PDB file of C-alpha atoms in Angstrom:
ATOM      1  CA  UNK A   1       0.001   0.008   0.062  1.00  0.00           C
ATOM      2  CA  UNK A   2       1.417   3.474  -0.850  1.00  0.00           C
ATOM      3  CA  UNK A   3       2.333   5.801   1.967  1.00  0.00           C
ATOM      4  CA  UNK A   4       0.449   9.142   2.395  1.00  0.00           C
ATOM      5  CA  UNK A   5       3.120  10.955   0.624  1.00  0.00           C
ATOM      6  CA  UNK A   6       2.540   8.804  -2.456  1.00  0.00           C
ATOM      7  CA  UNK A   7      -0.971   9.899  -2.910  1.00  0.00           C
ATOM      8  CA  UNK A   8      -1.250  11.944  -6.088  1.00  0.00           C
ATOM      9  CA  UNK A   9      -3.940  14.730  -5.627  1.00  0.00           C
ATOM     10  CA  UNK A  10      -5.451  17.202  -7.959  1.00  0.00           C
ATOM     11  CA  UNK A  11      -4.142  19.888  -5.771  1.00  0.00           C
ATOM     12  CA  UNK A  12      -2.511  20.003  -2.271  1.00  0.00           C
ATOM     13  CA  UNK A  13      -5.280  20.564   0.396  1.00  0.00           C
ATOM     14  CA  UNK A  14      -2.813  21.799   3.066  1.00  0.00           C
ATOM     15  CA  UNK A  15      -1.623  24.583   0.777  1.00  0.00           C
ATOM     16  CA  UNK A  16      -4.961  26.355   1.028  1.00  0.00           C
ATOM     17  CA  UNK A  17      -4.986  26.145   4.848  1.00  0.00           C
ATOM     18  CA  UNK A  18      -1.330  27.307   5.020  1.00  0.00           C
ATOM     19  CA  UNK A  19      -2.197  30.244   2.771  1.00  0.00           C
ATOM     20  CA  UNK A  20      -4.812  31.526   5.059  1.00  0.00           C
ATOM     21  CA  UNK A  21      -2.417  31.746   7.992  1.00  0.00           C
ATOM     22  CA  UNK A  22      -2.284  30.610  11.461  1.00  0.00           C
ATOM     23  CA  UNK A  23      -6.015  31.628  12.176  1.00  0.00           C
ATOM     24  CA  UNK A  24      -7.163  28.965   9.665  1.00  0.00           C
ATOM     25  CA  UNK A  25      -4.581  26.368  10.550  1.00  0.00           C
ATOM     26  CA  UNK A  26      -5.846  26.307  14.072  1.00  0.00           C
ATOM     27  CA  UNK A  27      -9.099  24.765  12.898  1.00  0.00           C
ATOM     28  CA  UNK A  28      -7.610  22.063  10.556  1.00  0.00           C
ATOM     29  CA  UNK A  29      -7.099  18.829  12.206  1.00  0.00           C
ATOM     30  CA  UNK A  30      -3.555  17.405  11.971  1.00  0.00           C
ATOM     31  CA  UNK A  31      -3.460  14.762   9.628  1.00  0.00           C
ATOM     32  CA  UNK A  32      -0.770  12.980  11.649  1.00  0.00           C
ATOM     33  CA  UNK A  33      -2.735  13.199  14.946  1.00  0.00           C
ATOM     34  CA  UNK A  34      -2.563   9.971  16.873  1.00  0.00           C
ATOM     35  CA  UNK A  35      -5.004  10.841  19.874  1.00  0.00           C
ATOM     36  CA  UNK A  36      -8.559  11.829  19.650  1.00  0.00           C
ATOM     37  CA  UNK A  37      -9.561  15.521  19.439  1.00  0.00           C
ATOM     38  CA  UNK A  38     -10.704  17.113  22.443  1.00  0.00           C
ATOM     39  CA  UNK A  39     -13.495  19.285  21.074  1.00  0.00           C
ATOM     40  CA  UNK A  40     -13.804  21.196  24.466  1.00  0.00           C
ATOM     41  CA  UNK A  41     -10.413  22.906  23.440  1.00  0.00           C
ATOM     42  CA  UNK A  42     -11.985  24.425  20.386  1.00  0.00           C
ATOM     43  CA  UNK A  43     -14.448  27.314  21.083  1.00  0.00           C
ATOM     44  CA  UNK A  44     -17.543  27.107  18.999  1.00  0.00           C
ATOM     45  CA  UNK A  45     -18.245  30.852  19.625  1.00  0.00           C
ATOM     46  CA  UNK A  46     -14.716  31.765  17.948  1.00  0.00           C
ATOM     47  CA  UNK A  47     -15.013  33.871  14.719  1.00  0.00           C
ATOM     48  CA  UNK A  48     -11.484  33.769  13.312  1.00  0.00           C
ATOM     49  CA  UNK A  49     -12.808  34.873   9.732  1.00  0.00           C
ATOM     50  CA  UNK A  50     -15.226  37.599  10.939  1.00  0.00           C
ATOM     51  CA  UNK A  51     -14.431  41.406  10.167  1.00  0.00           C
ATOM     52  CA  UNK A  52     -16.153  42.224  13.529  1.00  0.00           C
ATOM     53  CA  UNK A  53     -18.925  43.547  11.698  1.00  0.00           C
ATOM     54  CA  UNK A  54     -22.021  41.110  11.209  1.00  0.00           C
ATOM     55  CA  UNK A  55     -23.580  43.166   8.393  1.00  0.00           C
ATOM     56  CA  UNK A  56     -20.290  43.309   6.492  1.00  0.00           C
ATOM     57  CA  UNK A  57     -19.769  39.538   7.064  1.00  0.00           C
ATOM     58  CA  UNK A  58     -23.180  38.821   5.709  1.00  0.00           C
ATOM     59  CA  UNK A  59     -22.492  41.031   2.646  1.00  0.00           C
ATOM     60  CA  UNK A  60     -19.199  39.032   2.329  1.00  0.00           C
ATOM     61  CA  UNK A  61     -20.888  35.785   2.361  1.00  0.00           C
ATOM     62  CA  UNK A  62     -23.222  36.869  -0.543  1.00  0.00           C
ATOM     63  CA  UNK A  63     -20.191  38.055  -2.533  1.00  0.00           C
ATOM     64  CA  UNK A  64     -18.536  34.779  -1.914  1.00  0.00           C
ATOM     65  CA  UNK A  65     -21.719  32.917  -3.091  1.00  0.00           C
ATOM     66  CA  UNK A  66     -21.560  34.789  -6.381  1.00  0.00           C
ATOM     67  CA  UNK A  67     -17.831  34.064  -6.753  1.00  0.00           C
ATOM     68  CA  UNK A  68     -18.612  30.412  -6.012  1.00  0.00           C
ATOM     69  CA  UNK A  69     -21.139  30.378  -8.871  1.00  0.00           C
ATOM     70  CA  UNK A  70     -18.817  31.774 -11.382  1.00  0.00           C
ATOM     71  CA  UNK A  71     -16.178  29.379 -10.429  1.00  0.00           C
ATOM     72  CA  UNK A  72     -18.684  26.372 -10.483  1.00  0.00           C
ATOM     73  CA  UNK A  73     -19.674  27.420 -13.997  1.00  0.00           C
ATOM     74  CA  UNK A  74     -16.049  27.305 -15.094  1.00  0.00           C
ATOM     75  CA  UNK A  75     -15.635  24.020 -13.000  1.00  0.00           C
ATOM     76  CA  UNK A  76     -18.608  22.371 -14.682  1.00  0.00           C
ATOM     77  CA  UNK A  77     -17.241  23.435 -18.130  1.00  0.00           C
ATOM     78  CA  UNK A  78     -13.582  22.048 -17.311  1.00  0.00           C
ATOM     79  CA  UNK A  79     -14.850  18.659 -16.343  1.00  0.00           C
ATOM     80  CA  UNK A  80     -11.333  17.577 -15.148  1.00  0.00           C
ATOM     81  CA  UNK A  81     -12.369  17.426 -11.549  1.00  0.00           C
ATOM     82  CA  UNK A  82     -14.930  16.341  -9.014  1.00  0.00           C
ATOM     83  CA  UNK A  83     -15.816  18.057  -5.704  1.00  0.00           C
ATOM     84  CA  UNK A  84     -17.353  16.435  -2.596  1.00  0.00           C
ATOM     85  CA  UNK A  85     -18.177  18.623   0.314  1.00  0.00           C
ATOM     86  CA  UNK A  86     -18.986  16.750   3.499  1.00  0.00           C
ATOM     87  CA  UNK A  87     -21.007  18.609   6.095  1.00  0.00           C
ATOM     88  CA  UNK A  88     -21.165  16.869   9.561  1.00  0.00           C
ATOM     89  CA  UNK A  89     -22.256  18.032  12.815  1.00  0.00           C
ATOM     90  CA  UNK A  90     -24.767  17.617  15.737  1.00  0.00           C
ATOM     91  CA  UNK A  91     -28.501  18.281  15.261  1.00  0.00           C
ATOM     92  CA  UNK A  92     -28.960  21.929  14.884  1.00  0.00           C
ATOM     93  CA  UNK A  93     -25.383  22.611  13.752  1.00  0.00           C
ATOM     94  CA  UNK A  94     -26.465  24.258  10.540  1.00  0.00           C
ATOM     95  CA  UNK A  95     -25.959  21.912   7.835  1.00  0.00           C
ATOM     96  CA  UNK A  96     -29.098  22.825   6.050  1.00  0.00           C
ATOM     97  CA  UNK A  97     -28.296  26.508   6.571  1.00  0.00           C
ATOM     98  CA  UNK A  98     -24.796  26.218   5.164  1.00  0.00           C
ATOM     99  CA  UNK A  99     -26.175  24.612   1.897  1.00  0.00           C
ATOM    100  CA  UNK A 100     -28.679  27.383   1.600  1.00  0.00           C
ATOM    101  CA  UNK A 101     -26.174  30.230   2.057  1.00  0.00           C
ATOM    102  CA  UNK A 102     -22.854  28.988   0.541  1.00  0.00           C
ATOM    103  CA  UNK A 103     -24.388  27.400  -2.608  1.00  0.00           C
ATOM    104  CA  UNK A 104     -27.303  29.951  -2.879  1.00  0.00           C
ATOM    105  CA  UNK A 105     -26.235  31.233  -6.347  1.00  0.00           C
ATOM    106  CA  UNK A 106     -25.008  28.103  -7.944  1.00  0.00           C
ATOM    107  CA  UNK A 107     -26.868  26.181 -10.700  1.00  0.00           C
ATOM    108  CA  UNK A 108     -28.606  22.942  -9.817  1.00  0.00           C
ATOM    109  CA  UNK A 109     -27.277  21.647 -13.231  1.00  0.00           C
ATOM    110  CA  UNK A 110     -23.852  21.152 -11.444  1.00  0.00           C
ATOM    111  CA  UNK A 111     -24.393  21.200  -7.914  1.00  0.00           C
ATOM    112  CA  UNK A 112     -26.345  18.510  -6.110  1.00  0.00           C
ATOM    113  CA  UNK A 113     -27.135  17.765  -2.422  1.00  0.00           C
ATOM    114  CA  UNK A 114     -27.825  14.540  -0.542  1.00  0.00           C
ATOM    115  CA  UNK A 115     -29.312  14.622   2.896  1.00  0.00           C
ATOM    116  CA  UNK A 116     -28.680  11.401   4.281  1.00  0.00           C
ATOM    117  CA  UNK A 117     -31.052   9.642   6.473  1.00  0.00           C
ATOM    118  CA  UNK A 118     -31.034   6.035   8.236  1.00  0.00           C
ATOM    119  CA  UNK A 119     -30.331   3.309   5.533  1.00  0.00           C
ATOM    120  CA  UNK A 120     -33.251   1.686   3.978  1.00  0.00           C
ATOM    121  CA  UNK A 121     -33.810  -2.019   4.072  1.00  0.00           C
ATOM    122  CA  UNK A 122     -32.195  -2.394   0.452  1.00  0.00           C
ATOM    123  CA  UNK A 123     -29.160  -0.287   1.642  1.00  0.00           C
ATOM    124  CA  UNK A 124     -28.823  -2.440   4.713  1.00  0.00           C
ATOM    125  CA  UNK A 125     -28.576  -5.491   2.594  1.00  0.00           C
ATOM    126  CA  UNK A 126     -25.246  -4.159   1.224  1.00  0.00           C
ATOM    127  CA  UNK A 127     -22.075  -2.690   2.765  1.00  0.00           C
ATOM    128  CA  UNK A 128     -22.396   0.519   4.523  1.00  0.00           C
ATOM    129  CA  UNK A 129     -20.568   2.344   1.879  1.00  0.00           C
ATOM    130  CA  UNK A 130     -22.484   0.954  -0.895  1.00  0.00           C
ATOM    131  CA  UNK A 131     -25.036   3.713  -1.015  1.00  0.00           C
ATOM    132  CA  UNK A 132     -22.421   6.525  -0.720  1.00  0.00           C
ATOM    133  CA  UNK A 133     -20.328   5.371  -3.446  1.00  0.00           C
ATOM    134  CA  UNK A 134     -23.423   5.521  -5.801  1.00  0.00           C
ATOM    135  CA  UNK A 135     -23.667   9.374  -4.972  1.00  0.00           C
ATOM    136  CA  UNK A 136     -20.290  10.597  -5.711  1.00  0.00           C
ATOM    137  CA  UNK A 137     -20.048  13.325  -8.117  1.00  0.00           C
ATOM    138  CA  UNK A 138     -19.183  13.002 -11.721  1.00  0.00           C
ATOM    139  CA  UNK A 139     -16.802  15.035 -13.803  1.00  0.00           C
ATOM    140  CA  UNK A 140     -17.628  18.645 -13.437  1.00  0.00           C
ATOM    141  CA  UNK A 141     -20.016  18.124 -10.633  1.00  0.00           C
ATOM    142  CA  UNK A 142     -20.023  19.210  -7.070  1.00  0.00           C
ATOM    143  CA  UNK A 143     -21.843  17.090  -4.545  1.00  0.00           C
ATOM    144  CA  UNK A 144     -22.716  18.394  -1.126  1.00  0.00           C
ATOM    145  CA  UNK A 145     -23.392  15.761   1.607  1.00  0.00           C
ATOM    146  CA  UNK A 146     -25.670  16.927   4.560  1.00  0.00           C
ATOM    147  CA  UNK A 147     -24.496  14.183   6.971  1.00  0.00           C
ATOM    148  CA  UNK A 148     -22.370  11.292   5.231  1.00  0.00           C
ATOM    149  CA  UNK A 149     -20.746   8.064   5.602  1.00  0.00           C
ATOM    150  CA  UNK A 150     -19.449   9.360   9.075  1.00  0.00           C
ATOM    151  CA  UNK A 151     -22.906   8.669  10.552  1.00  0.00           C
ATOM    152  CA  UNK A 152     -21.707   4.987  10.390  1.00  0.00           C
ATOM    153  CA  UNK A 153     -18.834   5.652  12.761  1.00  0.00           C
ATOM    154  CA  UNK A 154     -21.131   7.854  14.968  1.00  0.00           C
ATOM    155  CA  UNK A 155     -24.566   6.374  15.709  1.00  0.00           C
ATOM    156  CA  UNK A 156     -23.545   2.754  15.938  1.00  0.00           C
ATOM    157  CA  UNK A 157     -20.624   3.541  18.125  1.00  0.00           C
ATOM    158  CA  UNK A 158     -22.697   5.782  20.591  1.00  0.00           C
ATOM    159  CA  UNK A 159     -25.468   3.288  20.587  1.00  0.00           C
ATOM    160  CA  UNK A 160     -23.174   0.229  21.181  1.00  0.00           C
ATOM    161  CA  UNK A 161     -24.063  -1.503  17.972  1.00  0.00           C
ATOM    162  CA  UNK A 162     -20.404  -2.041  17.001  1.00  0.00           C
ATOM    163  CA  UNK A 163     -17.450  -2.752  19.129  1.00  0.00           C
ATOM    164  CA  UNK A 164     -14.148  -1.009  19.207  1.00  0.00           C
ATOM    165  CA  UNK A 165     -12.717  -3.381  16.833  1.00  0.00           C
ATOM    166  CA  UNK A 166     -15.424  -2.690  14.220  1.00  0.00           C
ATOM    167  CA  UNK A 167     -15.126   0.981  14.907  1.00  0.00           C
ATOM    168  CA  UNK A 168     -11.436   1.021  14.061  1.00  0.00           C
ATOM    169  CA  UNK A 169     -11.862  -1.100  11.046  1.00  0.00           C
ATOM    170  CA  UNK A 170     -14.642   1.314   9.580  1.00  0.00           C
ATOM    171  CA  UNK A 171     -12.581   4.306  10.092  1.00  0.00           C
ATOM    172  CA  UNK A 172      -9.695   2.438   8.047  1.00  0.00           C
ATOM    173  CA  UNK A 173     -12.253   1.545   5.267  1.00  0.00           C
ATOM    174  CA  UNK A 174     -13.235   5.248   5.111  1.00  0.00           C
ATOM    175  CA  UNK A 175      -9.687   6.357   4.638  1.00  0.00           C
ATOM    176  CA  UNK A 176      -9.255   3.954   1.881  1.00  0.00           C
ATOM    177  CA  UNK A 177     -12.547   4.785   0.220  1.00  0.00           C
ATOM    178  CA  UNK A 178     -11.679   8.520   0.383  1.00  0.00           C
ATOM    179  CA  UNK A 179      -8.001   7.715  -0.842  1.00  0.00           C
ATOM    180  CA  UNK A 180      -9.578   5.895  -3.839  1.00  0.00           C
ATOM    181  CA  UNK A 181     -11.898   9.023  -4.552  1.00  0.00           C
ATOM    182  CA  UNK A 182      -8.849  11.389  -4.271  1.00  0.00           C
ATOM    183  CA  UNK A 183      -6.626   9.377  -6.443  1.00  0.00           C
ATOM    184  CA  UNK A 184      -9.180   9.300  -9.147  1.00  0.00           C
ATOM    185  CA  UNK A 185      -9.791  13.061  -9.400  1.00  0.00           C
ATOM    186  CA  UNK A 186     -12.202  13.883  -6.490  1.00  0.00           C
ATOM    187  CA  UNK A 187     -11.327  16.734  -4.320  1.00  0.00           C
ATOM    188  CA  UNK A 188     -12.792  16.317  -0.807  1.00  0.00           C
ATOM    189  CA  UNK A 189     -13.499  19.141   1.662  1.00  0.00           C
ATOM    190  CA  UNK A 190     -14.938  17.926   5.155  1.00  0.00           C
ATOM    191  CA  UNK A 191     -16.250  20.317   7.497  1.00  0.00           C
ATOM    192  CA  UNK A 192     -17.439  19.425  11.188  1.00  0.00           C
ATOM    193  CA  UNK A 193     -19.710  22.038  12.402  1.00  0.00           C
ATOM    194  CA  UNK A 194     -18.927  22.788  15.991  1.00  0.00           C
ATOM    195  CA  UNK A 195     -21.627  24.093  18.285  1.00  0.00           C
ATOM    196  CA  UNK A 196     -21.862  23.884  22.177  1.00  0.00           C
ATOM    197  CA  UNK A 197     -24.624  22.334  24.162  1.00  0.00           C
ATOM    198  CA  UNK A 198     -26.324  25.534  25.071  1.00  0.00           C
ATOM    199  CA  UNK A 199     -26.407  26.681  21.614  1.00  0.00           C
ATOM    200  CA  UNK A 200     -28.248  23.455  20.731  1.00  0.00           C
ATOM    201  CA  UNK A 201     -30.700  23.733  23.447  1.00  0.00           C
ATOM    202  CA  UNK A 202     -31.638  27.206  22.170  1.00  0.00           C
ATOM    203  CA  UNK A 203     -31.975  26.092  18.554  1.00  0.00           C
ATOM    204  CA  UNK A 204     -33.989  23.109  19.480  1.00  0.00           C
ATOM    205  CA  UNK A 205     -36.218  25.312  21.707  1.00  0.00           C
ATOM    206  CA  UNK A 206     -36.818  27.673  18.812  1.00  0.00           C
ATOM    207  CA  UNK A 207     -37.955  24.794  16.669  1.00  0.00           C
ATOM    208  CA  UNK A 208     -40.312  23.689  19.395  1.00  0.00           C
ATOM    209  CA  UNK A 209     -41.682  27.310  19.808  1.00  0.00           C
ATOM    210  CA  UNK A 210     -42.197  28.163  16.198  1.00  0.00           C
ATOM    211  CA  UNK A 211     -44.946  26.073  14.396  1.00  0.00           C
ATOM    212  CA  UNK A 212     -43.383  26.754  11.084  1.00  0.00           C
ATOM    213  CA  UNK A 213     -40.296  24.884  12.316  1.00  0.00           C
ATOM    214  CA  UNK A 214     -42.014  21.929  13.779  1.00  0.00           C
ATOM    215  CA  UNK A 215     -41.315  19.781  10.793  1.00  0.00           C
ATOM    216  CA  UNK A 216     -37.673  20.280  11.554  1.00  0.00           C
ATOM    217  CA  UNK A 217     -37.989  18.971  15.126  1.00  0.00           C
ATOM    218  CA  UNK A 218     -37.836  15.217  16.151  1.00  0.00           C
ATOM    219  CA  UNK A 219     -38.208  13.885  19.477  1.00  0.00           C
ATOM    220  CA  UNK A 220     -35.316  11.581  18.676  1.00  0.00           C
ATOM    221  CA  UNK A 221     -33.129  14.863  18.663  1.00  0.00           C
ATOM    222  CA  UNK A 222     -33.924  15.114  22.488  1.00  0.00           C
ATOM    223  CA  UNK A 223     -32.827  11.337  22.965  1.00  0.00           C
ATOM    224  CA  UNK A 224     -29.606  11.982  21.092  1.00  0.00           C
ATOM    225  CA  UNK A 225     -29.027  15.357  23.141  1.00  0.00           C
ATOM    226  CA  UNK A 226     -28.909  13.055  26.319  1.00  0.00           C
ATOM    227  CA  UNK A 227     -25.944  11.490  24.723  1.00  0.00           C
ATOM    228  CA  UNK A 228     -24.017  14.745  23.898  1.00  0.00           C
ATOM    229  CA  UNK A 229     -20.893  13.811  25.768  1.00  0.00           C
ATOM    230  CA  UNK A 230     -20.704  10.331  23.996  1.00  0.00           C
ATOM    231  CA  UNK A 231     -21.175  11.953  20.560  1.00  0.00           C
ATOM    232  CA  UNK A 232     -18.497  14.602  21.248  1.00  0.00           C
ATOM    233  CA  UNK A 233     -16.080  11.664  22.167  1.00  0.00           C
ATOM    234  CA  UNK A 234     -17.023   9.606  19.119  1.00  0.00           C
ATOM    235  CA  UNK A 235     -16.563  12.899  16.920  1.00  0.00           C
ATOM    236  CA  UNK A 236     -13.175  13.451  18.562  1.00  0.00           C
ATOM    237  CA  UNK A 237     -12.221   9.844  17.579  1.00  0.00           C
ATOM    238  CA  UNK A 238     -13.225  10.071  13.966  1.00  0.00           C
ATOM    239  CA  UNK A 239     -11.581  13.523  13.384  1.00  0.00           C
ATOM    240  CA  UNK A 240      -8.246  12.229  14.482  1.00  0.00           C
ATOM    241  CA  UNK A 241      -8.508   8.887  12.565  1.00  0.00           C
ATOM    242  CA  UNK A 242      -9.768  10.418   9.313  1.00  0.00           C
ATOM    243  CA  UNK A 243      -8.090  13.587   8.721  1.00  0.00           C
ATOM    244  CA  UNK A 244      -5.699  12.627   6.084  1.00  0.00           C
ATOM    245  CA  UNK A 245      -3.581  14.448   3.565  1.00  0.00           C
ATOM    246  CA  UNK A 246      -6.021  13.519   0.802  1.00  0.00           C
ATOM    247  CA  UNK A 247      -9.073  14.497   2.900  1.00  0.00           C
ATOM    248  CA  UNK A 248      -8.333  16.613   5.867  1.00  0.00           C
ATOM    249  CA  UNK A 249     -11.103  17.845   8.353  1.00  0.00           C
ATOM    250  CA  UNK A 250     -11.815  21.366   9.154  1.00  0.00           C
ATOM    251  CA  UNK A 251     -13.641  22.262  12.305  1.00  0.00           C
ATOM    252  CA  UNK A 252     -15.894  25.193  11.941  1.00  0.00           C
ATOM    253  CA  UNK A 253     -16.966  27.157  15.010  1.00  0.00           C
ATOM    254  CA  UNK A 254     -20.541  27.420  14.271  1.00  0.00           C
ATOM    255  CA  UNK A 255     -22.467  28.980  17.222  1.00  0.00           C
ATOM    256  CA  UNK A 256     -22.529  32.157  14.757  1.00  0.00           C
ATOM    257  CA  UNK A 257     -24.437  31.122  11.620  1.00  0.00           C
ATOM    258  CA  UNK A 258     -22.987  34.112   9.751  1.00  0.00           C
ATOM    259  CA  UNK A 259     -19.365  33.292  10.680  1.00  0.00           C
ATOM    260  CA  UNK A 260     -20.044  29.477   9.816  1.00  0.00           C
ATOM    261  CA  UNK A 261     -21.104  30.472   6.333  1.00  0.00           C
ATOM    262  CA  UNK A 262     -18.280  32.904   5.981  1.00  0.00           C
ATOM    263  CA  UNK A 263     -15.584  30.338   6.847  1.00  0.00           C
ATOM    264  CA  UNK A 264     -16.946  27.445   4.721  1.00  0.00           C
ATOM    265  CA  UNK A 265     -17.656  29.641   1.710  1.00  0.00           C
ATOM    266  CA  UNK A 266     -14.173  30.931   1.940  1.00  0.00           C
ATOM    267  CA  UNK A 267     -12.482  27.633   1.841  1.00  0.00           C
ATOM    268  CA  UNK A 268     -14.749  26.206  -1.140  1.00  0.00           C
ATOM    269  CA  UNK A 269     -14.034  29.466  -3.170  1.00  0.00           C
ATOM    270  CA  UNK A 270     -10.395  29.151  -2.406  1.00  0.00           C
ATOM    271  CA  UNK A 271     -10.547  25.377  -3.329  1.00  0.00           C
ATOM    272  CA  UNK A 272     -11.969  26.129  -6.708  1.00  0.00           C
ATOM    273  CA  UNK A 273      -9.496  28.853  -7.386  1.00  0.00           C
ATOM    274  CA  UNK A 274      -6.615  26.433  -6.608  1.00  0.00           C
ATOM    275  CA  UNK A 275      -7.652  24.018  -9.321  1.00  0.00           C
ATOM    276  CA  UNK A 276      -6.462  26.139 -12.137  1.00  0.00           C
ATOM    277  CA  UNK A 277      -9.722  25.825 -13.903  1.00  0.00           C
ATOM    278  CA  UNK A 278     -10.022  26.585 -17.520  1.00  0.00           C
ATOM    279  CA  UNK A 279     -12.488  26.338 -20.287  1.00  0.00           C
ATOM    280  CA  UNK A 280     -12.055  23.726 -23.048  1.00  0.00           C
ATOM    281  CA  UNK A 281     -10.054  24.612 -26.038  1.00  0.00           C
ATOM    282  CA  UNK A 282     -11.645  26.675 -28.409  1.00  0.00           C
ATOM    283  CA  UNK A 283     -13.333  24.872 -31.622  1.00  0.00           C
ATOM    284  CA  UNK A 284     -11.642  26.145 -34.704  1.00  0.00           C
ATOM    285  CA  UNK A 285     -14.367  25.211 -36.941  1.00  0.00           C
ATOM    286  CA  UNK A 286     -16.539  27.861 -35.366  1.00  0.00           C
ATOM    287  CA  UNK A 287     -14.358  30.703 -36.600  1.00  0.00           C
ATOM    288  CA  UNK A 288     -16.100  32.921 -38.727  1.00  0.00           C
ATOM    289  CA  UNK A 289     -19.373  30.836 -38.470  1.00  0.00           C
ATOM    290  CA  UNK A 290     -22.428  32.961 -38.705  1.00  0.00           C
ATOM    291  CA  UNK A 291     -25.981  32.019 -37.605  1.00  0.00           C
ATOM    292  CA  UNK A 292     -28.610  32.811 -40.084  1.00  0.00           C
TER     293      UNK A 292
END
């Protein structure tokens, strides 16, 4: 098996983080980490990308969305790459809101979203990555995962459905799966949306108090909330085990919805810029052609 340094990527993900300076690097999980990430050391209220002016930050997000739209059009025409954006986080961490804001201007022709739910009976009859592989982006496509294959090393771990040995093997399966994707032209951006317990309490209460948000609330959210510490531990383990040179994790402090969108939109924009995208060669047969 090749080493991490042997993996050939369409662009070096670490180069983007390095270009943003120490403020960015502090939130990217070390790809050589050997111990679980302690999420209590990362402040979910931090705003490393904020200008300090909320209105200005919102305007910046809108501008970034427009830039992403232009780059996505070029990305779709170029067709040399594929982009997978993974959004993970606890209930109410803002995965839906991120999709709405960051990809607000992009064409549905080239950007697709999957909101992963519990596997169906057919999906359970196959290996747990079977359904995931079928939804990978094609050439020139951007696929956004709202939840992902990482649910299979969260819920089963917290609920005790798999033991530590199976957890370790699944984490390795995922690393190998993502290595395959990266080596065959898929750029992978993984974001863990990090909120604190009190912020989640307020957001759940907002859903209960607003009848128009009842559809977003599930009593299962309250059951999962009782296991907050166990989920945080499981997240810490998967972040350390699956932040790789070909698919590193970025933790996004997400108590502020505006900052969350600003931070993610910035990296998506910078990633697309780093790919050296270009339109296909001109067709010489069109020179001088006139439509009548």
